[in-house]
Coordinates of C-alpha atoms in Angstrom, one line a residue:
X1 CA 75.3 91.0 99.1
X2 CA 75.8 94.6 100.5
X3 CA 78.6 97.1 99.4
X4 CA 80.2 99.8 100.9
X5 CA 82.1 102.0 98.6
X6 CA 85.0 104.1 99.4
X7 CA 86.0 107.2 96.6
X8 CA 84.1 104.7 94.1
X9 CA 85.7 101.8 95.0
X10 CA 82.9 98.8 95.2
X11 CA 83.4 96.8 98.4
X12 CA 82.0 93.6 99.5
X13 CA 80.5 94.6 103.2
X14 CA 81.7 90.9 104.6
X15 CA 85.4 90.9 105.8
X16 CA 88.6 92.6 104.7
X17 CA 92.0 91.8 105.5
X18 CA 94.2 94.1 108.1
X19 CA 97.4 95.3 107.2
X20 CA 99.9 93.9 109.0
X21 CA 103.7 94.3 108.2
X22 CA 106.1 90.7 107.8
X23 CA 102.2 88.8 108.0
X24 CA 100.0 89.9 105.2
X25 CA 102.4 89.5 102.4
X26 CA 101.3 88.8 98.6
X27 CA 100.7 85.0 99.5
X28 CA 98.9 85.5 102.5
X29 CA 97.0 88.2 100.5
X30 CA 96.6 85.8 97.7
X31 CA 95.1 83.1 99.8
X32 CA 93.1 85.3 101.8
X33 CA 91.3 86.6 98.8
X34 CA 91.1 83.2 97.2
X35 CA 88.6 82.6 100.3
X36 CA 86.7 85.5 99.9
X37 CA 88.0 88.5 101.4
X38 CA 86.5 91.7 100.4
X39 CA 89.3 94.1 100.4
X40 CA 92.7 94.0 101.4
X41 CA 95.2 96.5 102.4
X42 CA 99.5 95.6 102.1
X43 CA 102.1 95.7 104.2
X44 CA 103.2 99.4 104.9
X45 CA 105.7 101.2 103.4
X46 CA 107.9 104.2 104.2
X47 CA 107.2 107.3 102.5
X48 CA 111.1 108.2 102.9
X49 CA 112.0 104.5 101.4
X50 CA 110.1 104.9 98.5
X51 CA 111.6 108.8 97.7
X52 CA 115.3 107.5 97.8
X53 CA 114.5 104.2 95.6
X54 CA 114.5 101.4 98.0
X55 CA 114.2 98.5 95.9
X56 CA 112.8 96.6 99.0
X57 CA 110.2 98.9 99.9
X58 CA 109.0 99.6 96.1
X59 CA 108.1 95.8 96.3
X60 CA 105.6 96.0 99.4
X61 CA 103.7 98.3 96.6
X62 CA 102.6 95.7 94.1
X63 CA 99.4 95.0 93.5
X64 CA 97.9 92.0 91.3
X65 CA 94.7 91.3 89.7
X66 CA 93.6 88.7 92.0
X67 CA 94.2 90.6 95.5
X68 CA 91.6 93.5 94.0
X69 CA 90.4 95.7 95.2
X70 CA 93.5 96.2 97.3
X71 CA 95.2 99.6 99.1
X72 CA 98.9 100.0 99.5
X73 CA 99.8 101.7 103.0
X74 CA 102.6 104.4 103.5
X75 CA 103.8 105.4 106.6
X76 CA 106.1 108.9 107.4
X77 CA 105.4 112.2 109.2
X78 CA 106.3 114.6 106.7
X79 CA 104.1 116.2 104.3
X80 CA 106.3 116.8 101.4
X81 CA 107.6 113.1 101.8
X82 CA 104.1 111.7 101.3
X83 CA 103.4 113.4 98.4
X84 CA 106.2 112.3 96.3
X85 CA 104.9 108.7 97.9
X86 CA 101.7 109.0 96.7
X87 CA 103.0 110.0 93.5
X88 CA 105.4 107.0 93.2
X89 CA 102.5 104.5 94.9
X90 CA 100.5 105.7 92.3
X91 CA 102.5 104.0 89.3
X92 CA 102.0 100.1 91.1
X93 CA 97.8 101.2 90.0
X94 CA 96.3 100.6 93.8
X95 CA 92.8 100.9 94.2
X96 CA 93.2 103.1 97.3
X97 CA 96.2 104.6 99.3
X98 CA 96.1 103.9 102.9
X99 CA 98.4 106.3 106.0
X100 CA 99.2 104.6 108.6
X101 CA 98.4 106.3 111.7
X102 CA 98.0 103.5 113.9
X103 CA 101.2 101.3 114.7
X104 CA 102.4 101.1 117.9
X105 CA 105.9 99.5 117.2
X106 CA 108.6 101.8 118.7
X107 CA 110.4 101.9 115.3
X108 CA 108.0 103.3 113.6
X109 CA 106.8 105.7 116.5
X110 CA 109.8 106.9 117.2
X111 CA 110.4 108.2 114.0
X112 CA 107.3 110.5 114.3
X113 CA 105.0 108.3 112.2
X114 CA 102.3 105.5 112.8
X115 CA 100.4 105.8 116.3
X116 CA 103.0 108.6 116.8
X117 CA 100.7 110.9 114.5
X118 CA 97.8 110.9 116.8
X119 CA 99.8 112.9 119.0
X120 CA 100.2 115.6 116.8
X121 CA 97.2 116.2 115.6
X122 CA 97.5 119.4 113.1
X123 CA 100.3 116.9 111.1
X124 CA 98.0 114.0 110.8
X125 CA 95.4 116.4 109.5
X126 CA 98.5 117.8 107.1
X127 CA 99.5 114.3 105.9
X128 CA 96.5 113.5 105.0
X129 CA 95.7 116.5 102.9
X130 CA 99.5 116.2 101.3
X131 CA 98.3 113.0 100.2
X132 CA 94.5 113.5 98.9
X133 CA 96.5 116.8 96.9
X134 CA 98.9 114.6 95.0
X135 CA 96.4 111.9 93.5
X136 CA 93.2 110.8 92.5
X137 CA 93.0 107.7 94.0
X138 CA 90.7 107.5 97.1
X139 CA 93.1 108.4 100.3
X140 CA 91.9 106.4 103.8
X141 CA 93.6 106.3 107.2
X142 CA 94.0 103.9 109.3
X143 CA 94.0 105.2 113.7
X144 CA 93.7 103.8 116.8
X145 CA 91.6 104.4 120.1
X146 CA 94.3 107.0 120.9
X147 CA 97.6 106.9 122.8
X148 CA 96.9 105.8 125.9
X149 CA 93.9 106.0 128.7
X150 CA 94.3 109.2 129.0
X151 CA 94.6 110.0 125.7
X152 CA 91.5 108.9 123.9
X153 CA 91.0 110.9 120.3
X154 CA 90.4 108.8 117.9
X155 CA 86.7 110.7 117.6
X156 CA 89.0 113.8 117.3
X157 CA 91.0 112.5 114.7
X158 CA 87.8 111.1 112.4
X159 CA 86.8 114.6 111.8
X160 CA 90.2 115.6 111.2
X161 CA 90.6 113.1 108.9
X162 CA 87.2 113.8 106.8
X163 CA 87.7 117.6 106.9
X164 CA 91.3 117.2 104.9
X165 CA 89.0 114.8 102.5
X166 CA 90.3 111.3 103.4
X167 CA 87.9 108.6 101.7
X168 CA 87.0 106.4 104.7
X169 CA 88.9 105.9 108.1
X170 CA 90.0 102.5 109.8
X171 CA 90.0 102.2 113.1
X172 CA 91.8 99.5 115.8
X173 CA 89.6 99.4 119.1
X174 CA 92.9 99.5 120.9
X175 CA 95.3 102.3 122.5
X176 CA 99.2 102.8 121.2
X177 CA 99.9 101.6 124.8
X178 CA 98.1 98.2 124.9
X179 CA 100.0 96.9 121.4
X180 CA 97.7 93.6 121.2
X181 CA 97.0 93.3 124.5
X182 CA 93.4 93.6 126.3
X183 CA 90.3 93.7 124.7
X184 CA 89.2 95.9 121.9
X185 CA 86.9 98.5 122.8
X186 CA 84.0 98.6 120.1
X187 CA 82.3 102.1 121.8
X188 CA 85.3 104.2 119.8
X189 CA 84.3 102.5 116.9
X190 CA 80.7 103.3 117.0
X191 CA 81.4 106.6 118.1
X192 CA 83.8 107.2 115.5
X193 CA 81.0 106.4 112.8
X194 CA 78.3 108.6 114.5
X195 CA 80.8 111.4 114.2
X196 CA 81.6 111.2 110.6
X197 CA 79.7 110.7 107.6
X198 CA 82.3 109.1 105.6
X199 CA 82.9 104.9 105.5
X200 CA 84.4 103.8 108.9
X201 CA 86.2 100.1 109.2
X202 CA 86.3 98.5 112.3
X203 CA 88.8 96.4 113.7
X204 CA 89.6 94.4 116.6
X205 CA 88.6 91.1 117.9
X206 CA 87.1 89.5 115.2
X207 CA 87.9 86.1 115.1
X208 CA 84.8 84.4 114.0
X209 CA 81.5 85.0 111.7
X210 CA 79.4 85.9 115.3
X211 CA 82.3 88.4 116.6
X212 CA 82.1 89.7 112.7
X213 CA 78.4 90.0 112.7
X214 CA 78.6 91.6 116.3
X215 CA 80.9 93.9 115.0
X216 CA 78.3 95.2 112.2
X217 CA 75.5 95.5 114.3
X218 CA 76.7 96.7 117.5
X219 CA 79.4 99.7 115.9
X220 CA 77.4 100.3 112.8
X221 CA 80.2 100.2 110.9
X222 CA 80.7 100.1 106.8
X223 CA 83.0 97.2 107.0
X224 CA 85.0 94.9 109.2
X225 CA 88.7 94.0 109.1
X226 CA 90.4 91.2 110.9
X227 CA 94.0 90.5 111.5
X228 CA 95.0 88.4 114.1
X229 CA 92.1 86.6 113.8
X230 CA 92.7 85.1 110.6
X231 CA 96.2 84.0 111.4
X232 CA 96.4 80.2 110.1
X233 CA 92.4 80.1 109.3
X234 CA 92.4 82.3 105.9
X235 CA 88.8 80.5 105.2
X236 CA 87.5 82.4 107.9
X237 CA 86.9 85.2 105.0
X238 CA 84.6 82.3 103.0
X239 CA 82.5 81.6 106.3
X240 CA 81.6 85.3 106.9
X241 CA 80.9 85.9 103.1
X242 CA 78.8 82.7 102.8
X243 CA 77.2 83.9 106.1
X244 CA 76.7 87.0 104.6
X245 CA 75.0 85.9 100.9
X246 CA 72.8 82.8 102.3
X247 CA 73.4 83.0 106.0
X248 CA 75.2 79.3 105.6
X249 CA 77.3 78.9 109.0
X250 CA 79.7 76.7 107.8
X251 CA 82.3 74.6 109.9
X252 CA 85.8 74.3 110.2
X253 CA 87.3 72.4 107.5
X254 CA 89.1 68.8 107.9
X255 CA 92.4 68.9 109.4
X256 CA 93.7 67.2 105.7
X257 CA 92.0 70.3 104.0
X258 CA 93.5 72.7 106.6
X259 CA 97.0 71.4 105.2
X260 CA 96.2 71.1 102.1
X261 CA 95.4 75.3 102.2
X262 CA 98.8 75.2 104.7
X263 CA 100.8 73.9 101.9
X264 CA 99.5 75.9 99.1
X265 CA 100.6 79.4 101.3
X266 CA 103.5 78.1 101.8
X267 CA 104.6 77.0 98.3
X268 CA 103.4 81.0 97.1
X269 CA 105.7 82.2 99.7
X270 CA 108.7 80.1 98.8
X271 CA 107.6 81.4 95.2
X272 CA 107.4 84.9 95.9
X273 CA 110.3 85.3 98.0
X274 CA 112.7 82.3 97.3
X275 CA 112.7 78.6 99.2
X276 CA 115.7 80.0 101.8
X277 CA 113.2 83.0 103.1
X278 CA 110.1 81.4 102.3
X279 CA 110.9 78.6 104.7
X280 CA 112.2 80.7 107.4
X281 CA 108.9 82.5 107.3
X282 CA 106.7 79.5 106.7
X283 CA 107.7 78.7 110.1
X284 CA 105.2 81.1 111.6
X285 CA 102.7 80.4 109.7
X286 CA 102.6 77.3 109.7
X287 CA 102.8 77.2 113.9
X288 CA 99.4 79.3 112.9
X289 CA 97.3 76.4 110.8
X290 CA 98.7 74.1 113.2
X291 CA 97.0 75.5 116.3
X292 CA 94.9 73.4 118.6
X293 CA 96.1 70.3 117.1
X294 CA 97.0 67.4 119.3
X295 CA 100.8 67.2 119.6
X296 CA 101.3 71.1 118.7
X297 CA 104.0 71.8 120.5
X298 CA 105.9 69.2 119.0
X299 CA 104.8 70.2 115.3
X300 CA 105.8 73.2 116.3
X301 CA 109.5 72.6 117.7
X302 CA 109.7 70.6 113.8
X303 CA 108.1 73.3 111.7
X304 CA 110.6 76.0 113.4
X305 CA 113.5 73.4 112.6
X306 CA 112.4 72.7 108.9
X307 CA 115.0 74.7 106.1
X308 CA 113.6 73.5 102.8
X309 CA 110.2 72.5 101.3
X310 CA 110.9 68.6 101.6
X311 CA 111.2 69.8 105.1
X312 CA 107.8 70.5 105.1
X313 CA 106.4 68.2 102.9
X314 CA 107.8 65.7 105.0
X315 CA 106.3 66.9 108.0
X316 CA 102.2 67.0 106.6
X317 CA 103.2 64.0 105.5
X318 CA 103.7 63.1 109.1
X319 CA 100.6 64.6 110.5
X320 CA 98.9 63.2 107.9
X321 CA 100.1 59.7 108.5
X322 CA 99.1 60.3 112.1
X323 CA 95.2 60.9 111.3

């Protein structure tokens, strides 16, 4: 197995988990690192949040044992905010401390942050060098392609973001302007890791253990991270990391397995965050597992209807009664 390391942290090079806010929560980080993923990053949290005590934001910083190694993710646009972040963050004992330079959600832009900071490309450079001042702990960044077509500086940005001494820089082959839409565009990647000499994570499009094996070889990069592409398939981190240690391509599992994993995510959620929200989120994911099943859309009308875990237990029940 190869490693990449980032400030000293030791990394699986196989497949980490993309941040991705109301998605990759403690259970679907839980799960997702029960199956092998390398690395994971959390849901992001405001800078500002965290300086006036919001209790809801502390709790995106947590970190357990088994999601190590594991990054925590601020988000902001101003310098002195991030460093009493980082500062804070730094209490919950992350492995590394992500920024967020790189959603495109029109809360979060519009507020100067996320994809908003590669506009402004002296403050990106100054958040990131608040934030490598007021720790220890490795400091990455995670960009896009740029803003738009016509705005394309995500090459731009890498070197700003080595020179203020960030770690390792993550970047989505995808503009501000096309959200999820559209295809990644793996050239910015690979330009982005002939331009610096520090780790570079790719992202986009990888769905599979060829698309994650593309992405290596084509980019060159230190390490892949997948988002949407794990959405109701968490073992997709076990098929790339057992490609990766014996080159064993191994299938799909059973549909009763595939519920079986289904049903323990969903119990963590209603653990973490109580049956009433658990449930209400489960509904999502579980419209993900369920994907390309015969009868889908039905399942899916009666997973977005269930309220309680005998809800759900009721309905894999169902399904499996039906195999």
């Amino acid at each position: 197995m190869d490693f990449v390391e980032i400030g000293g942290v030791k990394i699986e090079k196989t497949a980490a988990l993309a941040p991705m806010a109301s998605v990759a929560d403690h259970a679907y980080r839980t799960v997702a690192k029960g199956f092998g993923a390398a690395y994971c990053v959390g849901e992001m949290t405001s800078c500002k949040g965290l300086c006036y005590s919001d209790r809801k934001t502390a709790e995106l910083l947590t970190v357990t044992d088994c999601e190590r190694p594991m990054a925590v993710q601020l988000f902001g646009a101003e310098p002195e905010f991030i460093s009493k972040a980082v500062k804070i963050a730094e209490q919950y004992r992350p492995d590394i401390i992500d920024i967020n330079a790189g959603c495109p959600m029109p809360k979060i832009v519009n507020g100067g942050a996320g994809s908003a900071l590669m506009k402004t490309p002296e403050l990106f450079g100054e958040m990131i060098r608040a934030a490598v001042e007021s720790t220890e702990i490795p400091v990455t960044v995670k960009i896009r392609k740029g803003w738009d077509d016509l705005q394309v500086n995500a090459v731009e940005l890498a070197k700003i973001a080595e020179q203020n001494g960030a770690a390792a820089i993550a970047v989505h082959g995808r503009t501000k302007q096309q959200l999820y839409s559209g295809k990644a565009d793996w050239d910015i990647i690979k330009a982005v890791k002939q331009a610096v000499s520090i780790p570079v994570i790719g992202n986009g499009d990888v769905d599979s253990v060829e698309s994650c094996v593309g992405m290596y070889r084509y980019t060159g990069c230190d390490l892949v991270m997948i988002g949407r592409g794990s959405y109701g398939r968490p073992w997709l981190f076990g098929q790339i990391r057992d490609y990766f240690d014996d080159k064993t391509l191994r299938p799909e599992p059973p549909l009763e397995e595939r519920l079986e994993i289904m049903r323990r995510h969903i119990e963590l959620l209603c653990e973490d965050k109580g049956e009433r929200t658990g449930i209400k989120e489960a509904r999502r994911q579980a419209a993900w597992y369920i994907k390309g099943l015969n009868g889908a859309a039905k399942l899916r009308f009666q997973f977005g209807s269930m309220n309680t875990l005998a809800d759900f237990y009721d309905l894999i029940e169902q399904i499996k009664g039906e195999l």
